[in-house]
XYZ file of C-alpha atoms in Angstrom:
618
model
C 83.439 39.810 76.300
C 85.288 38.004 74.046
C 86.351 33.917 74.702
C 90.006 33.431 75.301
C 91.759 31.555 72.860
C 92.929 27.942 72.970
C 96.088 26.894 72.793
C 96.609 25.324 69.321
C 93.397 27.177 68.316
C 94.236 29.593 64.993
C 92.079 32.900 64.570
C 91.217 33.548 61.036
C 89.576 36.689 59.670
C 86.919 36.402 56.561
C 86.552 39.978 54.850
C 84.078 38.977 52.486
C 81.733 37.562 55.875
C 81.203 41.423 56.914
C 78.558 43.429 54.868
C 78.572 46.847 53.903
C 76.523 49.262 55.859
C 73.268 50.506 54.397
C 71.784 53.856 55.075
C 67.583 53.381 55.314
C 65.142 55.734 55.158
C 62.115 55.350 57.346
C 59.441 57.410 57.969
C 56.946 57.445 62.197
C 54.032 55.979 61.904
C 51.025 56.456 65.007
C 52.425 57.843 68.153
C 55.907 58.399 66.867
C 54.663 60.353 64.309
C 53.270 62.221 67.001
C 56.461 62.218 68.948
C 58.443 63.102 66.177
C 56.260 66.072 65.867
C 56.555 67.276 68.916
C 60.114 67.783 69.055
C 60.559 68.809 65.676
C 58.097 71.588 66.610
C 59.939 72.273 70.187
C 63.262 72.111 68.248
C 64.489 69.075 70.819
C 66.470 65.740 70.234
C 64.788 62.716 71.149
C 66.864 62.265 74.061
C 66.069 65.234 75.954
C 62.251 64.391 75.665
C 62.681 61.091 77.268
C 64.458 63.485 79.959
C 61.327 65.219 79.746
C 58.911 62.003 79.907
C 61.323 60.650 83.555
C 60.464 64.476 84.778
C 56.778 63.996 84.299
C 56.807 60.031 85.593
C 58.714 61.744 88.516
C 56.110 64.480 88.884
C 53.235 62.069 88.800
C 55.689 60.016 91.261
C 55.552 63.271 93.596
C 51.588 64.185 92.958
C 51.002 60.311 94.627
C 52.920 61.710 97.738
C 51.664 65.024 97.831
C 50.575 65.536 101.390
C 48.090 68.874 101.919
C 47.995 70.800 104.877
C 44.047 71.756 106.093
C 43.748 75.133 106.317
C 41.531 76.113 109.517
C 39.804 79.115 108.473
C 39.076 77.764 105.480
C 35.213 77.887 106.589
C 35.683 81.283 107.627
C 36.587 83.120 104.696
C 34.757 86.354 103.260
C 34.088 85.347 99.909
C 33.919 89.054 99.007
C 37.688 89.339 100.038
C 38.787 87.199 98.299
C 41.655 88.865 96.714
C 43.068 89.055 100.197
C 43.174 85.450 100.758
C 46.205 83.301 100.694
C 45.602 81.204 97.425
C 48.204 78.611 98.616
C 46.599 78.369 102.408
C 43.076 77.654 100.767
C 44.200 74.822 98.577
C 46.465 73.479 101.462
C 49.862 74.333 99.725
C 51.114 76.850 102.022
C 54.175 74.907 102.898
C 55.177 74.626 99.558
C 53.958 78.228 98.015
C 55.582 79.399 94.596
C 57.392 76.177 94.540
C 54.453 74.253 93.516
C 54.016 72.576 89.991
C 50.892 73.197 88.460
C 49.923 69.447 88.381
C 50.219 69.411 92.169
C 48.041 72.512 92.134
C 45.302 70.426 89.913
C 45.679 68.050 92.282
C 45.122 69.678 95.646
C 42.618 71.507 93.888
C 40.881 67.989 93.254
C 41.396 67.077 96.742
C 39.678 70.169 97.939
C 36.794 69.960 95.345
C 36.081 66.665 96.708
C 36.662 67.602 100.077
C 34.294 71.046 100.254
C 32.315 70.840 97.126
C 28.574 72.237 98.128
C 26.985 68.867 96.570
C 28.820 67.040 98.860
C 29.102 68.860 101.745
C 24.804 69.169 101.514
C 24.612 65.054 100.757
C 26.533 65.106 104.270
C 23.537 67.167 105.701
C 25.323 70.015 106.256
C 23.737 73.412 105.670
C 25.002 75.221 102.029
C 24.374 79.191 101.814
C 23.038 80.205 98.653
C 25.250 82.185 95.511
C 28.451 83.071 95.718
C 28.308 83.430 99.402
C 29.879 79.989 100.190
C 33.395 79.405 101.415
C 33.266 77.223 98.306
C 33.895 80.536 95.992
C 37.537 81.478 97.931
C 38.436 77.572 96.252
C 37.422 78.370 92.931
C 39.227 81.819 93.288
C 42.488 80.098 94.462
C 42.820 77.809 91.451
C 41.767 80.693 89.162
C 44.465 82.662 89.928
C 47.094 79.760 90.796
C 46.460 77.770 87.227
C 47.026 81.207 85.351
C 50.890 81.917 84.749
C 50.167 85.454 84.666
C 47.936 85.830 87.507
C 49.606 83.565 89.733
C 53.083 85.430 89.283
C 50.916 88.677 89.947
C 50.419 86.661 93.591
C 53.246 85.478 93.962
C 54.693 89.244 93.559
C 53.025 90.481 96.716
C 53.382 86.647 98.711
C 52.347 88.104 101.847
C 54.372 85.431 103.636
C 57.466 87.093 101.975
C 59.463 88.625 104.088
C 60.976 92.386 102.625
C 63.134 93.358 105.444
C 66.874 94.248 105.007
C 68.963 93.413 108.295
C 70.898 96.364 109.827
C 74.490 96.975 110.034
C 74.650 95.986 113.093
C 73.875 92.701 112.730
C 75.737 92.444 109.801
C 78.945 93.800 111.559
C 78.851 90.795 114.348
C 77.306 88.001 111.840
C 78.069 88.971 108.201
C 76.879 85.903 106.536
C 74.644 84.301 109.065
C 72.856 87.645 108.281
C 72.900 88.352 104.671
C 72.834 84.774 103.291
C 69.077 83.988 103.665
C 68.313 87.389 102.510
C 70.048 87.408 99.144
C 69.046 83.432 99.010
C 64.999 84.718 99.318
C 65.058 87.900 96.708
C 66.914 85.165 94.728
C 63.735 84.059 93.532
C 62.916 87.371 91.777
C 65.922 86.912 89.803
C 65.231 86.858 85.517
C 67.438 84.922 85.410
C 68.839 81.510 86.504
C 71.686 80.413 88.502
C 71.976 83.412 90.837
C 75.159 83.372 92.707
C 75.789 82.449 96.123
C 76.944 85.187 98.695
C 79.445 82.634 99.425
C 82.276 82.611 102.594
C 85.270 84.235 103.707
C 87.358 81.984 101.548
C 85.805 83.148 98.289
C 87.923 84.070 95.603
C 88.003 87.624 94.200
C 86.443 86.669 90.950
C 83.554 85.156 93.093
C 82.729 88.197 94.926
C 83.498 90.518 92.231
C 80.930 87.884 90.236
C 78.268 87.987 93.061
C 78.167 91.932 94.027
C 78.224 92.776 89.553
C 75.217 90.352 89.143
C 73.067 92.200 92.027
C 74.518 95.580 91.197
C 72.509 95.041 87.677
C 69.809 92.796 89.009
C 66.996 92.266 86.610
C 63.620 91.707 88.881
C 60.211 90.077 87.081
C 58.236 91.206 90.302
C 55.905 93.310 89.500
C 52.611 94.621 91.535
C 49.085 93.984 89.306
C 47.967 92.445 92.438
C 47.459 95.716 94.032
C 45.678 97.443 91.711
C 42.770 99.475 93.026
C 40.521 99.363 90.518
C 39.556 96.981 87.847
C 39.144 97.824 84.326
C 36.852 95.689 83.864
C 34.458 97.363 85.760
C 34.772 100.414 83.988
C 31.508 101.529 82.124
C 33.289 103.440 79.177
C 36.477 103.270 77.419
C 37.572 106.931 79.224
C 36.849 105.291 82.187
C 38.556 102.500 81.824
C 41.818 104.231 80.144
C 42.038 106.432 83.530
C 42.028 103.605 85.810
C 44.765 102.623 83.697
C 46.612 105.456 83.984
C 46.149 105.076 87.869
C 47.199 101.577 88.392
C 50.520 101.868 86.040
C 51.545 104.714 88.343
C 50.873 102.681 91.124
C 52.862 99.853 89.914
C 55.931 102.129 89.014
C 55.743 103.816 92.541
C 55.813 100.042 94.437
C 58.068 98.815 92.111
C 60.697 101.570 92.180
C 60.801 100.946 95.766
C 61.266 97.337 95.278
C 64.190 98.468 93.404
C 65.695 100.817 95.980
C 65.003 97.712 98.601
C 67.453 95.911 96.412
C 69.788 98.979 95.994
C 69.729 99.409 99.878
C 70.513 95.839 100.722
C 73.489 95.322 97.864
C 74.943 98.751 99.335
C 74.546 97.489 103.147
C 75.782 93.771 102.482
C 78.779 95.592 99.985
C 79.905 97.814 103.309
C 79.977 95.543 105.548
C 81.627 92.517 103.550
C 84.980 91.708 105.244
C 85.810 89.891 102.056
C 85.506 93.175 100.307
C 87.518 95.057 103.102
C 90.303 92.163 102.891
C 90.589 92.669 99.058
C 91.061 96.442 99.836
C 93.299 95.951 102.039
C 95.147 93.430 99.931
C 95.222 95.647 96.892
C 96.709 98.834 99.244
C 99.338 96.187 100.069
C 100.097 95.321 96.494
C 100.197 99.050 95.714
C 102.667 100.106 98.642
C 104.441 96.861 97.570
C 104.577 98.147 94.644
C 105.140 101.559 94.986
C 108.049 100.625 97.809
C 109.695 98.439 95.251
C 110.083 101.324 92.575
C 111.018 103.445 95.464
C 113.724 100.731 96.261
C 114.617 100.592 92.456
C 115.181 103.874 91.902
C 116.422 104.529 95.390
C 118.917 101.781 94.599
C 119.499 103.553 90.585
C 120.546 106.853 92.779
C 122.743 105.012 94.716
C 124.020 103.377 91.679
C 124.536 106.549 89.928
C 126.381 108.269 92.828
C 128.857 105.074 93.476
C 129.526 105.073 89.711
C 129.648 109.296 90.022
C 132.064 108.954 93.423
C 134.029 106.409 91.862
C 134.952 108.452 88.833
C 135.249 111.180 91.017
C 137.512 109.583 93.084
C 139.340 108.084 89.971
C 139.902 111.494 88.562
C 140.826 112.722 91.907
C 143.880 110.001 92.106
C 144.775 110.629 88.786
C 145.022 114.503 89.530
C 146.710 113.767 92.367
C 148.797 111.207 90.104
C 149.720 114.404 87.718
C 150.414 116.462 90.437
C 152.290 114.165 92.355
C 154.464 113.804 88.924
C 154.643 117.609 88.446
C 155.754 118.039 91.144
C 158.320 115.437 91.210
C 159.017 116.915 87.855
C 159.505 120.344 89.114
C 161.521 119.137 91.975
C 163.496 117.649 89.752
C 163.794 120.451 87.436
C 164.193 122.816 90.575
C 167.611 119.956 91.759
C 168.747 120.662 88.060
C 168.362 124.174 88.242
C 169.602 125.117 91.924
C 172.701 122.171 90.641
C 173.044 124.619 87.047
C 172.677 127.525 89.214
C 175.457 126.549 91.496
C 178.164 125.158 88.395
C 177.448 128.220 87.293
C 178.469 130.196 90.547
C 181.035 127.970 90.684
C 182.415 128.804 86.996
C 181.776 132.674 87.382
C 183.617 132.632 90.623
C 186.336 130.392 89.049
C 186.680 132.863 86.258
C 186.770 135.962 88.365
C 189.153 134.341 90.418
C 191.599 133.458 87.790
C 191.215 136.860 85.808
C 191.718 138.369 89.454
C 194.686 136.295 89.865
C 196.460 137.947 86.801
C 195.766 141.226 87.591
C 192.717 141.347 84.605
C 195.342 141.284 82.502
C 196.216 145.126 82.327
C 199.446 146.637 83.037
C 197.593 149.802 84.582
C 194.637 150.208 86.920
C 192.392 151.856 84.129
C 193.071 148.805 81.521
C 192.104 146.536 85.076
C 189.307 148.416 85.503
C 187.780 147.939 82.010
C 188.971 144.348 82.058
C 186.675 143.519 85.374
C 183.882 145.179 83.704
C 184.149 143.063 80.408
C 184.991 139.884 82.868
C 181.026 141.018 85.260
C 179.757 141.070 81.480
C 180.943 137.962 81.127
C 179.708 136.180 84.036
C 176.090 137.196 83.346
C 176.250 136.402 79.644
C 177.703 133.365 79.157
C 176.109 129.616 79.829
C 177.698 127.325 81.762
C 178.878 125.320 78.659
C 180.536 128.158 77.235
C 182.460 129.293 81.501
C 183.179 125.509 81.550
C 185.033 125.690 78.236
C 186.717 129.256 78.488
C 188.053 128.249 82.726
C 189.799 124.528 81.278
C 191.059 127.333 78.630
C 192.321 129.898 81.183
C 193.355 126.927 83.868
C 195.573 125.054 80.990
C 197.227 127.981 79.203
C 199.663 131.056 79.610
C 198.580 134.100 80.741
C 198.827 135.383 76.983
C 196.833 132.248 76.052
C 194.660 133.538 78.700
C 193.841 136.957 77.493
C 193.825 136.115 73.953
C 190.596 133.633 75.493
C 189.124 136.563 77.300
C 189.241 138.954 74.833
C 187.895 137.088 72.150
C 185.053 135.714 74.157
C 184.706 139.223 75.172
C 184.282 140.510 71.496
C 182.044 138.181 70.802
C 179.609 138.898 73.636
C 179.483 142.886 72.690
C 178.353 141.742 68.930
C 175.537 139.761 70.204
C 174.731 142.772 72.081
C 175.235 145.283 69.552
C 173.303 142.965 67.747
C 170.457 143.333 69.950
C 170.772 146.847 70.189
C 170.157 147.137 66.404
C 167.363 144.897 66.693
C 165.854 147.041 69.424
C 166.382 150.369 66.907
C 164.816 148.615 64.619
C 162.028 147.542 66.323
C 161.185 151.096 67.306
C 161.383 152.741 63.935
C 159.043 149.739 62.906
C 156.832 151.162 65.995
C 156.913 154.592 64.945
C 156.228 153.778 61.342
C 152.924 151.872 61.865
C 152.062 154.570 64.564
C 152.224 157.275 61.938
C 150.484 155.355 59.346
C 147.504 154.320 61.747
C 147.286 157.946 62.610
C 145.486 158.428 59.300
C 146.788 161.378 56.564
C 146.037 165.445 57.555
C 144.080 166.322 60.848
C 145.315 165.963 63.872
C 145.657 162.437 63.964
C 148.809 162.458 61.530
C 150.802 164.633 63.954
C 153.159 163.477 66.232
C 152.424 162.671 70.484
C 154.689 164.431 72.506
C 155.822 163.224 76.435
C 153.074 165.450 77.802
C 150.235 163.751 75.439
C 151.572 160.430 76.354
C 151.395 161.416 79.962
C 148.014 162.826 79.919
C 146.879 159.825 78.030
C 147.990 157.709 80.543
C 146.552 159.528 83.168
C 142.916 159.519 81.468
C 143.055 156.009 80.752
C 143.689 155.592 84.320
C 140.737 158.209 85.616
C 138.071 157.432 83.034
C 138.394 153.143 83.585
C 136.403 150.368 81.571
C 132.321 150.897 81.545
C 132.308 155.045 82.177
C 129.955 156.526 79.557
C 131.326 157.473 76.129
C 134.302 156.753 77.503
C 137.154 157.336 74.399
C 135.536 160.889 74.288
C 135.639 161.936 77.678
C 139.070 160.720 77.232
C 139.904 162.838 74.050
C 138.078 165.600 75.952
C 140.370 165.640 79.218
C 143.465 165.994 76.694
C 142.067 168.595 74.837
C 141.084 170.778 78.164
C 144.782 169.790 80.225
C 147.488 169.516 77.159
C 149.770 172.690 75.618
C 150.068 171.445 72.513
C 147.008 173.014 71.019
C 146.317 169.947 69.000
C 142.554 168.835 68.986
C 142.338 164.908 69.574
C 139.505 163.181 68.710
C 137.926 159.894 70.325
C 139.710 157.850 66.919
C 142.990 159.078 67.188
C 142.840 158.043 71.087
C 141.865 155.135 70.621
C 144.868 153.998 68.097
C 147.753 155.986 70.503
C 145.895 153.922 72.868
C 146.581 150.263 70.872
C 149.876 151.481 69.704
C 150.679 151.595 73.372
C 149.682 148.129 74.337
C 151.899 146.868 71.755
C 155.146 148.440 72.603
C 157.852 147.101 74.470
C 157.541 147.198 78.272
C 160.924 148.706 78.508
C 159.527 151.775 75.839
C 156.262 152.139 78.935
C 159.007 152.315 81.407
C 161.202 155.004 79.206
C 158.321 156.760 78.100
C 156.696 156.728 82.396
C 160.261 157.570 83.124
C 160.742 160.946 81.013
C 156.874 161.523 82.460
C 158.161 161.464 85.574
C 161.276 164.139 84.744
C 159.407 166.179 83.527
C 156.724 166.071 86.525
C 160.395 166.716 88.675
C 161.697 169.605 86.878
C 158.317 171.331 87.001
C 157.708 171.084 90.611
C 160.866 171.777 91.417
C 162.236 173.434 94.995
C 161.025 177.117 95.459
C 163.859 179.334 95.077
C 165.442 180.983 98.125
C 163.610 184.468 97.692
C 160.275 182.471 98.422
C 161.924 180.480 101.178
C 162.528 183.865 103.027
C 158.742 184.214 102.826
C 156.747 183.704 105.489
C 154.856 180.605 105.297
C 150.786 181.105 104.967
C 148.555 179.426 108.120
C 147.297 176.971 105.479
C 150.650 175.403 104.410
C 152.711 176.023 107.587
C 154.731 173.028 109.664
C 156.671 170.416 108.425
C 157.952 169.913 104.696
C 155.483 168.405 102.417
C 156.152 164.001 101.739
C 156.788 163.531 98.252
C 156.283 159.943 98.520
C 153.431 158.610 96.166
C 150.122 157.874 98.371
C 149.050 154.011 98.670
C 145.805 152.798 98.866
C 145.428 152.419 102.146
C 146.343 155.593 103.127
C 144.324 157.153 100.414
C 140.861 154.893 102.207
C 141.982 156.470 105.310
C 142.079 159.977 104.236
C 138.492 159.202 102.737
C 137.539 157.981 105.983
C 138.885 160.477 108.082
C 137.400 163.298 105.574
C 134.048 161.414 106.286
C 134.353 161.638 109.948
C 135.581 165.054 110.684
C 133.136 167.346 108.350
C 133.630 171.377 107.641
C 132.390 172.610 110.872
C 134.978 170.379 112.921
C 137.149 172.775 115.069
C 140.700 172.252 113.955
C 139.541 169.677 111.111
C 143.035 169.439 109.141
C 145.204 168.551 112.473
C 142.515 165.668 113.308
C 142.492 164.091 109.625
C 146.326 164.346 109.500
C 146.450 161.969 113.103
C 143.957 159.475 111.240
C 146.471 159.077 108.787
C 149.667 157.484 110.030
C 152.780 158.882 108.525
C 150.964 161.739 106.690
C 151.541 165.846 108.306
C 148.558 168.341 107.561
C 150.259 169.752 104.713
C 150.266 166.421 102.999
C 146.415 166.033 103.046
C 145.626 169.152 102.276
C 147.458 168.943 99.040
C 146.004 165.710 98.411
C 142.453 167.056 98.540
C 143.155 169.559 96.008
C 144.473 167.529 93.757
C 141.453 164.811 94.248
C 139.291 168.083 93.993
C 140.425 169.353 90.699
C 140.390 165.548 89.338
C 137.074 165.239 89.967
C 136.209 168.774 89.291
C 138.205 167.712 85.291
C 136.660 164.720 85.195
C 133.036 166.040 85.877
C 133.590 168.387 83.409
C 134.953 166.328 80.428
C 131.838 164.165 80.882
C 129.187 167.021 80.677
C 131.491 168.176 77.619
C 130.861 164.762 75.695
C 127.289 164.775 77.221
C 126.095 168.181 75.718
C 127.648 167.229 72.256
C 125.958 164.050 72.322
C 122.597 165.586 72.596
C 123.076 168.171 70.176
């Protein structure tokens, strides 16, 4: 410790006063050489063999105080058996066994020597036996085996005070580590290696556990059971002999020590089963796992969720903004509807205006004929002209002379027949155009190139209508049916069909309706009334009653004549009456010509289809 300053006192520092170090060589001499040796040799500082010279100073401390225990049938020990002796028990070290240095084995065995030696047992007057028959011979035995490294771990294999047993799961279920604690702490001591772990508590970690349970799981065990053997070697008379005694004792020594092994095994697997430690980490790692397992469910439980608010909100966005659009439609097209009905209404208005006024003037003819032709023009009027154009033409006819008037009229009148001559002319046109392109799609020579008369047109119609979309070959059973039913003579093929057929679809609905319309003439004037002579006739049983309905048959009543000719078969007494009551508005006459002419449909249809099926498999 340093002197504490004066006041007034000045501290100086002289660099040149400290020397420089020096390194010096020196070499032991006497009994540090010797000690110098020795740990060079042992590969050991200096310091850990004065840790080594305070063990042995303690050891010779502890041989002072070693206290021996007598062993009482000491004197009456077979020296003959003596390999079933307890080596510790004869030199009095029984309480401290395989813990024993080997100087405090020296020394008991000094203590014993002087103690039972034959000399001095005999200079005490007590009677010696003769040979190797003395007690004596079990001491000399004992420190034979117990000073030999090898020999005395041989013993202290088989220590018959050790105790082998493994406690049962019973009384490891009620005291786990009351139980299992001294064991493992015992077979500890046939451990390789050092610092075994402790079986430890219920407040061990998992890495402790997991630590202890690995390290007995691959315990490596220096027991081993020479002790036992048999036979000795040694005894043999011949090297065969001595080889098979050998033989014997290895196998002997792998048999006991096997079962050591599956001792070991038995109490690790018993202590491991009935560990609550290990059940509480088990238990601990389910938790974590349904934890686990219950928080992805919760994450992606809460993804759906997420997914079907974002889906129900855009659903429900779209769903107002449809309703939005609608909502505006149909504002829109009550709006437009307001306009129209308002339009619709002026336009009343100005079309009775202007029939009024015209009516007022008497049309503007002198005569009833010029009248007559005038209120026709006027009607044309009224459902040709806009409102604009009724507006203008009624301020005309309200603010002029009746000459005024009719000069207004006429010319609005003219100029309404040229915009519907004009269309007229368009219309010509149009069909010339038709006819044109229907001739030159027709193709040049066969029958193609000639023209379709009303009956083809009709009986085209007809087929297209019979044979619908999906029947078999079904533009040839077509061209068949005409070919069998039409007067022409003309041969139509499936081609030419199909472009009448396309030339159709792109006329003019009011050319369908002319063209259905002079069908349906024609149909008239064919089946037209009987004449009288045939009237006077008397009707046939089949036909007799009321006149036939010429009214076209709907569906329904066509299902229910299907129906009814389902339900009342052949054999039915009075068959014709009963269908005719099952369908309402319809006398017997009418069915019965219906069913012909279903008949000889089907009967036409059947047959163009086996037409177009034999040519197809030629």
């Amino acid at each position: 410790m340093l002197i504490e300053a004066l006041e007034g006192d000045v501290t100086v520092v002289c660099c040149n006063a400290i020397p420089a170090s020096v390194q010096i060589e020196v070499e032991p001499v006497g009994r540090w050489f010797e000690a110098y040796l020795k740990r060079r040799n042992r590969n050991v500082s200096a310091s850990f063999q004065e840790l080594e010279e305070e063990e042995e100073l303690s050891e010779e401390s502890e041989d002072e105080e070693l206290q021996l225990e007598e062993f009482p049938l000491l004197r009456t020990l077979d020296p003959k058996d003596w390999k079933n002796q307890d080596h510790y028990a004869v030199l009095g070290l029984a309480h401290m066994r395989y813990k024993a240095t080997q100087k405090q084995i020296k020394a008991a065995h000094k203590a014993m020597v002087l103690k039972h030696h034959p000399d001095k047992r005999k200079a005490a007057g007590e009677k010696i036996v003769e040979g190797d028959n003395d007690y004596f011979t079990c001491i000399t035995k004992a420190i034979e085996i117990l000073s030999d490294p090898v020999k005395r771990r041989a013993f202290d294999s088989v220590d018959p005070t050790f105790d082998n047993s493994v406690p049962s799961k019973g009384e490891g279920k009620e005291n786990f580590f009351e139980a299992y604690s001294p064991v493992f702490e015992r077979n500890a001591r046939w451990s390789s290696k050092k610092h075994v772990p402790k079986l430890g508590s219920m407040d061990s970690t998992f890495e402790e556990v997991d630590n202890f349970y690995s390290f007995w799981y691959n315990f490596d065990s220096w027991r081993e059971f020479s002790y036992l053997d048999e036979e000795e070697k040694e005894k043999a008379e011949c090297r065969d002999e001595r080889r098979w005694i050998e033989k014997q004792n290895r196998a002997a020594r792998a048999t006991r020590k096997k079962e050591e092994m599956n001792r070991l095994r038995t109490l690790v697997d018993t202590a491991y089963s009935l560990d609550p430690r290990i059940k509480k980490f088990k238990d601990d790692e389910k938790a974590r796992k349904e934890n686990e397992k219950k928080a992805k469910a919760d994450a992606k439980r809460k993804e759906q969720e997420e997914r079907e608010r974002a889906r129900q909100a855009e659903l429900e966005a779209a769903r107002l903004a449809k309703e939005k659009e609608e909502e505006e439609a149909k504002q829109v097209a009550q709006q437009a509807k307001k306009e129209k009905e308002i339009q619709k209404k002026a336009i009343k208005k100005e079309r009775q205006k202007l029939r009024t006024t015209c009516k007022n003037w008497n049309y503007f003819g002198d005569n009833e004929t010029d009248s007559v032709k005038m209120m026709e023009e006027v009607e044309k009027l009224c459902d040709r002209l806009e409102l604009v154009s009724l507006q203008s033409l009624n301020e005309t006819l309200a603010s002029g002379s009746k000459e005024d008037a009719k000069v207004a009229v006429e010319k609005q009148v003219q100029e309404v027949n040229a915009q519907l001559q004009k269309e007229k002319d368009a219309e010509v046109q149009a069909r010339q155009s038709a006819r044109t392109a229907e001739q030159a799609s027709g193709g040049g020579g066969g029958a193609g190139g000639k023209g379709w008369n009303e009956e083809e047109l009709q009986l085209l119609i007809k087929a297209v209508n019979l044979f619908p979309a999906g029947t078999n070959a079904r533009w040839e059973v077509i061209a068949n049916y005409m070919n069998l039913h039409s007067s022409s003579g003309i041969k139509r093929t499936a081609k030419d069909v199909i472009n009448k057929a396309k030339n159709l679809q792109k006329l003019d609905p009011h050319q369908k309706d002319e063209i259905n319309k002079k069908a349906f003439e024609k149909f008239k004037k064919e089946h037209a009334a009987v004449p009288p002579t045939v009237d006077n006739a008397v009707p046939s049983e089949r036909f007799d009653g009321a006149e036939a309905n010429t009214a076209s048959w709907t569906t329904e009543e066509q299902k229910l004549l299907e129906q009814a000719l389902k339900t009342y078969p052949v054999s039915t007494t009075e068959r014709w009456e009963k269908i005719a009551a099952a369908v309402p508005g319809r006398t017997k006459k009418d069915c019965m010509k219906r069913y012909k002419e279903l008949v000889e449909m089907v009967k036409a249809k059947k047959a163009a289809q086996e037409q177009v099926g034999g040519k197809s498999k030629k």
